[in-house]
Coordinates of C-alpha atoms in Angstrom, one line a residue:
M18 CA -33.9 -210.2 263.3
N19 CA -37.3 -211.7 262.7
K20 CA -38.5 -213.0 259.3
K21 CA -40.9 -209.8 258.9
N22 CA -38.0 -207.4 259.3
L23 CA -35.5 -209.4 257.3
L24 CA -38.0 -209.3 254.4
A25 CA -38.4 -205.7 254.7
T26 CA -34.7 -205.2 254.8
S27 CA -34.1 -207.4 251.7
I28 CA -36.8 -205.6 249.7
A29 CA -35.2 -202.1 250.8
A30 CA -31.8 -203.4 249.7
L31 CA -33.3 -204.8 246.5
L32 CA -35.0 -201.4 245.7
M33 CA -31.8 -199.4 246.4
T34 CA -29.9 -201.7 244.2
T35 CA -32.3 -201.2 241.4
V36 CA -32.4 -197.5 241.8
S37 CA -28.6 -197.6 242.0
F38 CA -28.3 -199.8 238.7
S39 CA -30.9 -197.7 236.8
F40 CA -29.1 -194.4 237.7
A41 CA -25.8 -195.9 236.6
A42 CA -27.1 -197.5 233.4
N43 CA -28.8 -194.3 231.9
L44 CA -27.9 -190.6 231.9
K45 CA -30.1 -187.9 230.7
I46 CA -28.4 -184.5 229.8
G47 CA -30.2 -181.3 228.8
L48 CA -28.3 -179.4 226.2
A49 CA -28.4 -175.6 225.6
A50 CA -27.8 -175.6 221.7
D51 CA -29.2 -177.5 218.8
I52 CA -27.2 -180.2 217.0
N53 CA -26.9 -179.1 213.4
S54 CA -25.6 -182.5 212.0
L55 CA -23.8 -185.7 213.2
D56 CA -21.5 -185.6 210.2
P57 CA -18.2 -184.8 211.9
H58 CA -16.8 -182.8 208.8
Y59 CA -20.0 -180.7 207.8
F60 CA -20.2 -177.9 210.2
N61 CA -17.5 -176.8 212.6
S62 CA -19.7 -175.6 215.4
G63 CA -19.1 -176.1 219.2
P64 CA -22.4 -178.2 219.9
N65 CA -21.5 -180.4 216.8
N66 CA -18.1 -181.0 217.8
A67 CA -19.0 -181.8 221.4
M68 CA -21.6 -184.4 220.2
A69 CA -19.2 -185.7 217.5
S70 CA -16.6 -186.6 220.3
H71 CA -18.9 -189.2 221.7
L72 CA -19.1 -191.0 218.5
F73 CA -15.7 -190.1 216.8
E74 CA -12.2 -189.3 217.9
A75 CA -9.3 -187.3 216.7
L76 CA -5.5 -188.0 216.5
V77 CA -5.0 -185.6 219.4
S78 CA -7.3 -185.2 222.3
V79 CA -7.7 -182.2 224.5
D80 CA -8.3 -182.3 228.1
A81 CA -10.5 -180.2 230.5
D82 CA -7.9 -177.4 231.1
G83 CA -7.2 -177.1 227.3
R84 CA -4.0 -179.1 227.0
I85 CA -3.4 -181.4 224.1
A86 CA -3.0 -185.2 224.8
P87 CA -2.8 -188.6 222.9
G88 CA -5.9 -189.5 221.0
L89 CA -5.9 -192.1 218.4
A90 CA -2.3 -191.1 217.8
L91 CA -0.2 -192.4 220.7
S92 CA 2.6 -189.8 219.8
W93 CA 3.8 -187.5 217.3
K94 CA 7.1 -185.7 216.4
A95 CA 8.5 -183.3 213.7
I96 CA 10.7 -185.1 211.2
N97 CA 11.8 -181.8 209.9
P98 CA 10.1 -178.2 209.9
T99 CA 7.8 -179.2 207.1
T100 CA 6.9 -182.9 208.1
W101 CA 5.2 -184.2 211.1
E102 CA 4.8 -188.0 211.9
F103 CA 2.1 -189.6 214.0
K104 CA 2.2 -193.0 215.6
L105 CA -1.4 -194.5 215.7
R106 CA -2.9 -196.8 218.6
Q107 CA -2.9 -200.4 217.3
G108 CA -6.0 -202.3 217.9
V109 CA -8.6 -199.6 217.9
K110 CA -11.9 -200.9 216.4
F111 CA -14.6 -198.8 214.7
H112 CA -18.1 -199.5 216.0
D113 CA -18.7 -202.0 213.1
G114 CA -15.7 -204.0 214.4
S115 CA -13.2 -203.3 211.7
E116 CA -9.8 -201.9 212.7
M117 CA -8.8 -198.2 212.4
T118 CA -5.6 -197.7 210.3
A119 CA -3.6 -195.0 208.6
D120 CA -5.7 -195.4 205.6
D121 CA -8.8 -194.1 207.6
V122 CA -6.6 -191.2 208.9
V123 CA -5.8 -190.0 205.4
F124 CA -9.3 -190.6 204.0
S125 CA -10.6 -188.3 207.0
L126 CA -8.1 -185.6 206.5
D127 CA -9.1 -185.4 202.8
R128 CA -12.8 -185.4 203.4
P129 CA -13.4 -181.9 204.8
A130 CA -12.4 -180.4 201.4
Q131 CA -15.0 -182.6 199.7
I132 CA -17.9 -181.3 201.8
K133 CA -20.1 -179.0 199.6
N134 CA -21.8 -176.0 201.0
S135 CA -20.7 -176.3 204.5
P136 CA -21.6 -173.4 206.5
G137 CA -18.4 -173.7 208.7
P138 CA -16.0 -175.7 207.0
Y139 CA -12.9 -177.8 208.7
T140 CA -10.6 -176.9 206.0
S141 CA -8.7 -174.4 208.1
Y142 CA -7.2 -177.4 209.9
T143 CA -6.2 -179.5 206.9
K144 CA -5.4 -177.1 203.9
Q145 CA -1.9 -176.5 205.1
I146 CA -1.2 -180.2 204.7
I147 CA 0.1 -180.7 201.0
A148 CA 1.0 -184.4 201.3
K149 CA 0.0 -187.5 203.3
Q150 CA 2.2 -190.4 203.6
I151 CA 1.5 -193.8 204.9
I152 CA 4.6 -195.4 206.3
D153 CA 2.8 -198.5 207.6
P154 CA -0.7 -199.1 208.7
Y155 CA 0.0 -197.5 212.0
T156 CA 2.3 -194.5 210.9
V157 CA 1.3 -191.5 209.0
R158 CA 3.4 -188.7 207.8
L159 CA 1.8 -185.1 207.1
K160 CA 3.8 -182.6 204.9
T161 CA 3.1 -178.8 204.9
A162 CA 4.2 -176.4 202.3
S163 CA 6.3 -174.5 204.8
A164 CA 7.2 -174.7 208.5
Y165 CA 4.1 -175.2 210.8
G166 CA 4.5 -175.6 214.4
P167 CA 0.9 -176.1 215.6
L168 CA -0.1 -179.1 213.4
P169 CA -0.7 -181.4 216.3
L170 CA -3.3 -179.0 217.8
D171 CA -5.0 -178.8 214.3
M172 CA -5.4 -182.4 214.5
S173 CA -7.3 -182.3 217.7
S174 CA -10.2 -180.8 215.5
V175 CA -10.5 -183.2 212.8
F176 CA -12.5 -186.5 213.5
I177 CA -11.4 -189.8 212.1
V178 CA -14.1 -191.8 210.3
S179 CA -14.1 -195.2 208.7
K180 CA -13.3 -195.0 205.2
K181 CA -15.3 -197.9 204.5
A182 CA -18.5 -196.5 206.1
A183 CA -18.1 -192.9 204.6
L184 CA -16.5 -193.4 201.2
Q185 CA -19.7 -192.7 199.3
A186 CA -21.6 -191.3 202.4
S187 CA -23.5 -188.0 202.4
T188 CA -24.3 -185.8 205.5
D189 CA -27.8 -187.2 205.6
D190 CA -26.2 -190.5 206.1
F191 CA -24.5 -189.6 209.1
N192 CA -27.7 -187.9 210.4
S193 CA -29.6 -191.1 209.9
G194 CA -27.0 -193.4 211.6
K195 CA -26.2 -195.3 208.4
S196 CA -22.6 -194.1 208.3
T197 CA -22.0 -192.9 211.9
I198 CA -19.4 -195.5 212.4
G199 CA -16.6 -194.1 214.7
T200 CA -14.1 -195.2 217.4
G201 CA -15.7 -193.1 220.2
P202 CA -17.0 -194.3 223.5
Y203 CA -20.5 -194.5 222.3
K204 CA -22.4 -195.7 219.4
F205 CA -25.5 -194.1 217.3
A206 CA -28.9 -195.1 218.4
N207 CA -31.2 -192.2 217.4
F208 CA -31.2 -188.6 216.2
K209 CA -34.2 -186.1 216.0
R210 CA -33.0 -182.9 214.8
G211 CA -34.0 -180.1 217.6
D212 CA -35.3 -182.7 220.0
V213 CA -32.9 -185.6 221.0
V214 CA -29.7 -187.5 220.5
E215 CA -29.5 -191.0 221.9
L216 CA -26.4 -193.2 222.3
T217 CA -25.5 -196.5 223.7
K218 CA -22.2 -197.6 225.2
N219 CA -19.4 -198.9 223.0
D220 CA -18.4 -202.0 225.1
A221 CA -15.3 -202.4 222.7
Y222 CA -14.0 -198.9 223.3
W223 CA -10.1 -198.9 223.7
G224 CA -10.1 -196.2 226.3
E225 CA -11.8 -195.8 229.8
K226 CA -15.3 -197.3 229.5
S227 CA -18.4 -194.9 230.1
A228 CA -20.3 -195.5 233.4
W229 CA -23.6 -195.4 231.2
N230 CA -25.1 -198.0 229.1
K231 CA -27.3 -195.4 227.4
V232 CA -27.3 -191.6 227.2
S233 CA -30.1 -189.3 226.1
F234 CA -29.2 -185.7 225.2
R235 CA -32.4 -183.5 225.1
I236 CA -32.0 -180.4 223.1
I237 CA -33.7 -177.7 225.5
T238 CA -32.4 -174.4 224.1
A239 CA -34.6 -172.0 226.3
G240 CA -33.2 -171.6 229.7
A241 CA -36.3 -171.8 231.9
P242 CA -37.5 -175.2 230.4
R243 CA -34.0 -176.6 230.7
M244 CA -34.0 -175.5 234.3
A245 CA -37.5 -177.0 234.8
A246 CA -36.3 -180.4 233.4
L247 CA -33.6 -180.5 236.0
L248 CA -35.6 -179.6 238.8
S249 CA -38.2 -182.2 237.7
G250 CA -35.8 -185.0 237.3
D251 CA -36.6 -185.4 233.5
V252 CA -32.6 -184.9 233.1
D253 CA -29.8 -185.8 235.4
A254 CA -27.8 -182.5 234.3
I255 CA -27.9 -179.4 232.3
E256 CA -25.4 -177.2 230.7
S257 CA -25.5 -173.5 230.4
I258 CA -27.2 -172.5 233.8
P259 CA -29.7 -169.6 233.4
P260 CA -28.1 -166.6 235.2
A261 CA -31.3 -165.9 237.1
D262 CA -31.3 -169.5 238.6
L263 CA -27.9 -169.6 240.0
S264 CA -28.7 -168.6 243.4
K265 CA -31.5 -171.0 243.5
L266 CA -29.4 -173.9 242.5
K267 CA -26.8 -172.8 245.1
S268 CA -29.1 -173.0 248.0
N269 CA -30.6 -176.4 246.8
A270 CA -28.8 -179.4 248.5
K271 CA -30.2 -181.8 245.8
F272 CA -28.0 -180.3 243.1
K273 CA -24.4 -179.1 242.5
L274 CA -22.7 -176.6 240.4
E275 CA -19.5 -176.7 238.2
Q276 CA -18.1 -173.7 236.8
K277 CA -15.1 -172.2 234.8
V278 CA -14.2 -169.5 232.8
S279 CA -14.4 -170.7 229.3
W280 CA -12.5 -170.2 226.1
R281 CA -15.4 -168.4 224.6
T282 CA -15.4 -164.9 223.6
L283 CA -18.3 -163.1 222.5
F284 CA -18.0 -160.4 219.8
W285 CA -19.6 -158.4 217.1
H286 CA -18.5 -159.0 213.5
L287 CA -18.7 -156.1 211.4
D288 CA -19.2 -155.6 207.6
H289 CA -15.8 -154.6 206.2
Q290 CA -16.9 -154.6 202.6
A291 CA -16.9 -151.9 200.2
R292 CA -20.5 -152.0 199.4
V293 CA -23.9 -150.5 200.3
S294 CA -24.2 -152.5 203.7
P295 CA -27.5 -154.6 203.6
Y296 CA -28.7 -153.4 207.1
I297 CA -27.5 -149.9 207.4
T298 CA -29.6 -146.8 206.4
D299 CA -30.2 -143.2 207.3
K300 CA -32.6 -142.7 210.1
A301 CA -35.4 -142.3 207.4
G302 CA -34.7 -145.7 206.1
K303 CA -32.7 -144.7 202.9
P304 CA -29.6 -147.1 202.2
L305 CA -26.4 -145.2 202.7
T306 CA -24.2 -145.0 199.5
T307 CA -21.1 -146.1 201.7
N308 CA -20.6 -148.4 204.3
P309 CA -19.9 -146.7 207.5
L310 CA -18.2 -149.6 209.1
K311 CA -15.1 -149.1 206.8
D312 CA -14.3 -146.2 208.9
I313 CA -12.2 -147.0 211.9
R314 CA -13.7 -144.0 213.9
V315 CA -17.2 -145.5 213.5
R316 CA -16.0 -149.1 214.6
K317 CA -14.2 -147.3 217.5
A318 CA -17.2 -145.3 218.4
I319 CA -19.4 -148.5 218.5
A320 CA -16.7 -150.0 220.8
K321 CA -16.8 -147.0 223.2
A322 CA -20.6 -147.0 223.2
I323 CA -21.0 -150.4 224.9
N324 CA -20.9 -150.5 228.7
R325 CA -19.2 -154.1 229.3
A326 CA -19.3 -154.1 232.9
A327 CA -23.0 -153.3 233.0
L328 CA -23.5 -156.0 230.4
T329 CA -21.7 -158.7 232.4
D330 CA -23.0 -157.7 235.8
R331 CA -26.6 -157.0 235.0
I332 CA -27.6 -159.1 231.8
L333 CA -25.2 -161.9 232.4
E334 CA -25.4 -161.7 236.1
G335 CA -21.7 -162.4 236.7
L336 CA -21.5 -165.2 234.3
A337 CA -18.8 -163.4 232.3
V338 CA -16.0 -160.9 232.4
P339 CA -15.4 -158.1 230.1
A340 CA -13.3 -158.8 227.1
S341 CA -10.5 -157.0 225.3
N342 CA -9.0 -160.0 223.2
L343 CA -10.5 -162.4 220.6
V344 CA -9.4 -165.3 223.0
A345 CA -9.8 -165.6 226.9
P346 CA -7.3 -165.0 229.3
G347 CA -5.0 -168.0 229.8
V348 CA -5.3 -169.0 226.2
F349 CA -2.1 -169.2 224.1
G350 CA -1.6 -165.8 222.6
Y351 CA -3.8 -163.7 224.9
D352 CA -2.2 -160.3 225.0
D353 CA -2.7 -158.8 228.5
S354 CA -1.5 -155.4 226.9
L355 CA -4.8 -154.9 225.4
K356 CA -7.2 -153.5 227.6
V357 CA -11.0 -153.6 228.0
E358 CA -12.4 -150.5 225.8
A359 CA -13.6 -147.8 228.4
Y360 CA -17.2 -146.9 228.3
D361 CA -17.1 -143.3 226.7
P362 CA -20.6 -142.3 224.9
E363 CA -19.4 -138.7 224.5
G364 CA -16.3 -139.9 222.9
A365 CA -18.4 -142.2 220.7
K366 CA -20.6 -139.2 219.6
K367 CA -17.5 -137.2 218.8
L368 CA -16.0 -140.0 216.7
L369 CA -19.1 -140.4 214.8
A370 CA -19.1 -136.6 214.0
E371 CA -15.6 -136.6 212.9
A372 CA -16.5 -139.6 210.5
G373 CA -19.4 -137.4 209.1
Y374 CA -22.2 -139.1 211.0
P375 CA -23.1 -136.2 213.5
N376 CA -26.6 -137.5 213.5
G377 CA -25.8 -141.1 213.5
F378 CA -27.3 -143.7 211.2
A379 CA -29.6 -146.7 211.6
I380 CA -28.4 -150.5 211.7
A381 CA -30.0 -153.8 212.3
L382 CA -28.0 -155.9 214.9
H383 CA -28.4 -159.6 214.2
G384 CA -27.7 -162.6 216.7
P385 CA -29.0 -166.1 217.7
N386 CA -31.7 -166.3 220.4
N387 CA -30.8 -170.0 221.5
R388 CA -27.0 -170.3 221.5
Y389 CA -25.2 -168.2 224.2
I390 CA -26.1 -167.2 227.7
N391 CA -28.9 -164.5 227.4
D392 CA -27.9 -164.1 223.8
E393 CA -31.0 -162.2 222.9
Q394 CA -30.8 -159.8 225.8
I395 CA -27.2 -159.1 225.0
V396 CA -28.2 -157.8 221.4
Q397 CA -31.0 -156.0 222.7
T398 CA -28.8 -154.4 225.2
V399 CA -26.1 -153.4 222.7
A400 CA -28.8 -151.9 220.6
Q401 CA -29.9 -149.8 223.6
F402 CA -26.4 -148.5 224.0
L403 CA -25.8 -147.6 220.5
S404 CA -29.1 -145.6 220.4
K405 CA -27.8 -143.5 223.2
V406 CA -25.0 -142.1 220.9
G407 CA -27.1 -141.7 217.8
I408 CA -26.8 -145.2 216.1
Q409 CA -30.5 -146.1 215.8
A410 CA -30.3 -149.8 216.3
R411 CA -33.0 -152.4 215.9
V412 CA -32.8 -156.0 216.8
E413 CA -33.2 -159.1 214.8
T414 CA -32.6 -162.6 216.5
Q415 CA -33.1 -165.9 215.2
P416 CA -32.7 -169.6 216.1
L417 CA -29.3 -170.9 215.6
A418 CA -30.1 -173.1 212.7
V419 CA -31.5 -170.1 210.8
Y420 CA -28.9 -167.5 211.9
F421 CA -25.6 -169.2 211.2
P422 CA -25.9 -170.0 207.4
K423 CA -27.0 -166.6 206.7
A424 CA -24.3 -165.0 208.8
A425 CA -21.7 -167.2 207.4
K426 CA -22.5 -165.6 203.8
G427 CA -22.0 -162.3 205.2
D428 CA -25.7 -161.4 204.9
Y429 CA -25.7 -159.2 207.9
S430 CA -24.0 -155.8 208.7
M431 CA -23.3 -156.5 212.6
A432 CA -23.7 -159.9 213.7
L433 CA -23.1 -161.7 217.1
L434 CA -20.7 -164.5 217.4
G435 CA -19.1 -166.7 220.2
W436 CA -15.9 -168.2 219.5
G437 CA -13.6 -170.5 221.5
S438 CA -10.0 -171.5 220.7
L439 CA -7.1 -173.0 222.3
A440 CA -4.9 -170.6 220.5
G441 CA -4.9 -166.9 219.5
D442 CA -3.2 -167.4 216.1
F443 CA -5.8 -170.3 215.2
A444 CA -8.7 -167.8 216.2
L445 CA -7.3 -165.1 214.1
R446 CA -6.4 -167.1 211.2
T447 CA -10.2 -168.5 211.2
V448 CA -12.1 -165.3 212.3
L449 CA -10.1 -162.4 210.7
G450 CA -7.7 -164.0 208.4
T451 CA -8.3 -162.9 204.7
V452 CA -10.7 -165.2 203.1
N453 CA -9.0 -167.7 201.0
A454 CA -10.6 -171.1 199.9
E455 CA -7.2 -172.7 198.8
N456 CA -5.8 -172.4 202.3
G457 CA -8.9 -172.6 204.4
W458 CA -8.3 -169.0 206.0
G459 CA -11.2 -166.9 206.9
S460 CA -13.6 -169.7 207.1
W461 CA -15.7 -167.7 209.9
N462 CA -14.6 -164.4 208.6
W463 CA -18.2 -163.1 208.3
G464 CA -17.3 -159.4 207.8
K465 CA -14.7 -160.1 205.2
Y466 CA -12.1 -158.3 207.0
S467 CA -8.7 -158.4 205.4
N468 CA -5.3 -156.9 206.5
R469 CA -2.0 -158.0 205.2
A470 CA 0.0 -156.9 208.3
L471 CA -2.5 -159.3 210.4
D472 CA -2.2 -162.2 208.0
E473 CA 1.7 -161.8 207.9
A474 CA 2.0 -161.9 211.7
V475 CA -0.4 -164.9 211.7
E476 CA 1.7 -166.8 209.1
S477 CA 5.0 -166.0 211.2
S478 CA 3.2 -167.3 214.3
L479 CA 2.2 -170.4 212.7
A480 CA 5.4 -171.1 211.0
S481 CA 7.3 -171.0 214.5
T482 CA 8.1 -174.2 216.3
E483 CA 9.7 -172.4 219.2
A484 CA 6.6 -171.7 221.6
D485 CA 8.1 -168.2 222.9
K486 CA 8.5 -166.8 219.4
R487 CA 5.2 -168.3 218.1
E488 CA 3.3 -166.6 221.1
A489 CA 5.0 -163.1 220.4
F490 CA 3.8 -163.3 216.8
A491 CA 0.4 -164.2 218.0
K492 CA 0.2 -161.3 220.4
K493 CA 1.4 -158.8 217.6
A494 CA -1.4 -160.2 215.3
A495 CA -3.9 -159.7 218.2
A496 CA -2.8 -156.2 218.7
I497 CA -3.0 -155.5 215.0
A498 CA -6.8 -156.9 214.9
L499 CA -7.9 -155.4 218.0
Q500 CA -6.3 -151.8 217.4
D501 CA -7.8 -151.7 214.1
Y502 CA -11.3 -152.6 215.6
A503 CA -11.7 -155.5 213.2
I504 CA -14.1 -156.8 215.6
I505 CA -15.7 -155.6 218.8
P506 CA -15.1 -157.8 221.9
L507 CA -17.8 -157.9 224.5
H508 CA -17.0 -160.6 227.1
H509 CA -15.7 -163.9 228.0
Q510 CA -18.4 -166.4 228.9
Y511 CA -18.6 -168.7 232.0
A512 CA -19.0 -172.3 231.4
S513 CA -21.5 -173.8 233.8
W514 CA -23.1 -177.2 234.6
A515 CA -25.8 -178.3 237.3
L516 CA -25.8 -181.8 238.3
R517 CA -28.2 -184.0 240.3
K518 CA -26.8 -185.1 243.6
G519 CA -24.7 -188.2 243.0
L520 CA -22.9 -187.1 239.9
K521 CA -19.7 -185.6 239.3
Y522 CA -18.3 -183.7 236.4
K523 CA -15.1 -181.5 235.9
A524 CA -15.6 -178.2 234.2
R525 CA -14.2 -177.8 230.9
T526 CA -12.4 -174.8 229.5
D527 CA -14.1 -175.7 225.9
E528 CA -17.5 -175.7 227.4
F529 CA -18.1 -179.1 225.9
T530 CA -20.4 -181.5 227.7
F531 CA -19.2 -185.0 227.6
A532 CA -21.3 -187.8 228.8
H533 CA -18.4 -190.3 229.1
Q534 CA -16.8 -187.8 231.6
F535 CA -19.9 -187.8 234.0
R536 CA -19.4 -190.1 236.8
P537 CA -21.4 -191.4 239.9
E538 CA -20.0 -190.2 243.2

């Protein structure tokens, strides 16, 4: 090889090495939902939890298929029906170099109850713990008032923070990075609400090291700009592929898709309160003196008015399947005896007439416009279905940051929510359990539904230490809720990611996008 060719080859190799290094050193991801806060105990929402998992960790982790595995706790066991013992990993360091111990764990389990005005508290995971005992720096025992089998699963949802860094910290201190001291695979670099989250690799991480020195998460809630960022190379991967762009991506050799039926179920919360419901009137706009949603016949009519097959096929373009349960197929407690409500507009009209609304009524449907796949179109389509049976429906959608706090206060009559859970009894406890600040039940029960039979079935499920008995009670509770039309299920959403060629990522049931699980091929 002559000198000229040798020089050209060397330059090409150097360029390839530089490109490869740049690609390996930095990862840019387009996120579909805003990050409300970096305080891991402030707002229990999917986007927040996914981001927090880069910076913080829980005692128990969850794999891509929804199975629990060791996290900051190496092992756990039931000492007796009301006591669980967790053995901690030794030598785990926080980002400031201090060691994680049982003292940090106890502090972290206490902190959710101290957060004021949380729009989605974590207390449903901690309220059942009545005592915490530190046996030694690496052993914690958690006591419950009564037998409680799924405590390890609860512990997958509470992040461990540094007591030293968070003792006097406010949520603003976490958002600024001042107190964002965890044990996770990344460290805080920058957070601009609604724009970007930037992280750097934690070289002292106890687990498998990330392939990326720096990760930038761009908040791109609208589907078209998110897709454009991927195609232009502004980001290396995106979550929540816009349905209209699926075929384009499948035929583009520069990209690859990863998809999986997720744990997320989209459904309607209904106002169950005995009040003049704020967004229900007669068709002339006069508020009704009673809340029609208190009548099961009205709730059933709404369920029958919705054509779920058309909704999933046309509006979601196959990225969902019709739902009959609060949790998705394959999730613990899913009851396959419950069937998808048949589309029956004439039956819906008959039920409305029987309930005393032969001419229907007017209602506003509320939902987010930047959280779920085609969420605004979902709300609009359901409004059209309801209008066909005499319920005059208008649509009000809002950005997630505006919508969630208002919905959580019960401001709306009919509100769209997507919920993901690894267990049916957990989901029912949180979404439909009678609201109780003392035990943390009903923290996402927007409609203030209350049914003692449901509560008792969930209590029996949670108290069961035998999996078969627990699941039987969970299914019983699901049947009680769904046969009472406590909520109106719509569909189970697909999780989807698009990646630049040269990357790989295993699709996750929980829909979470974890930068540390992206790898170069």
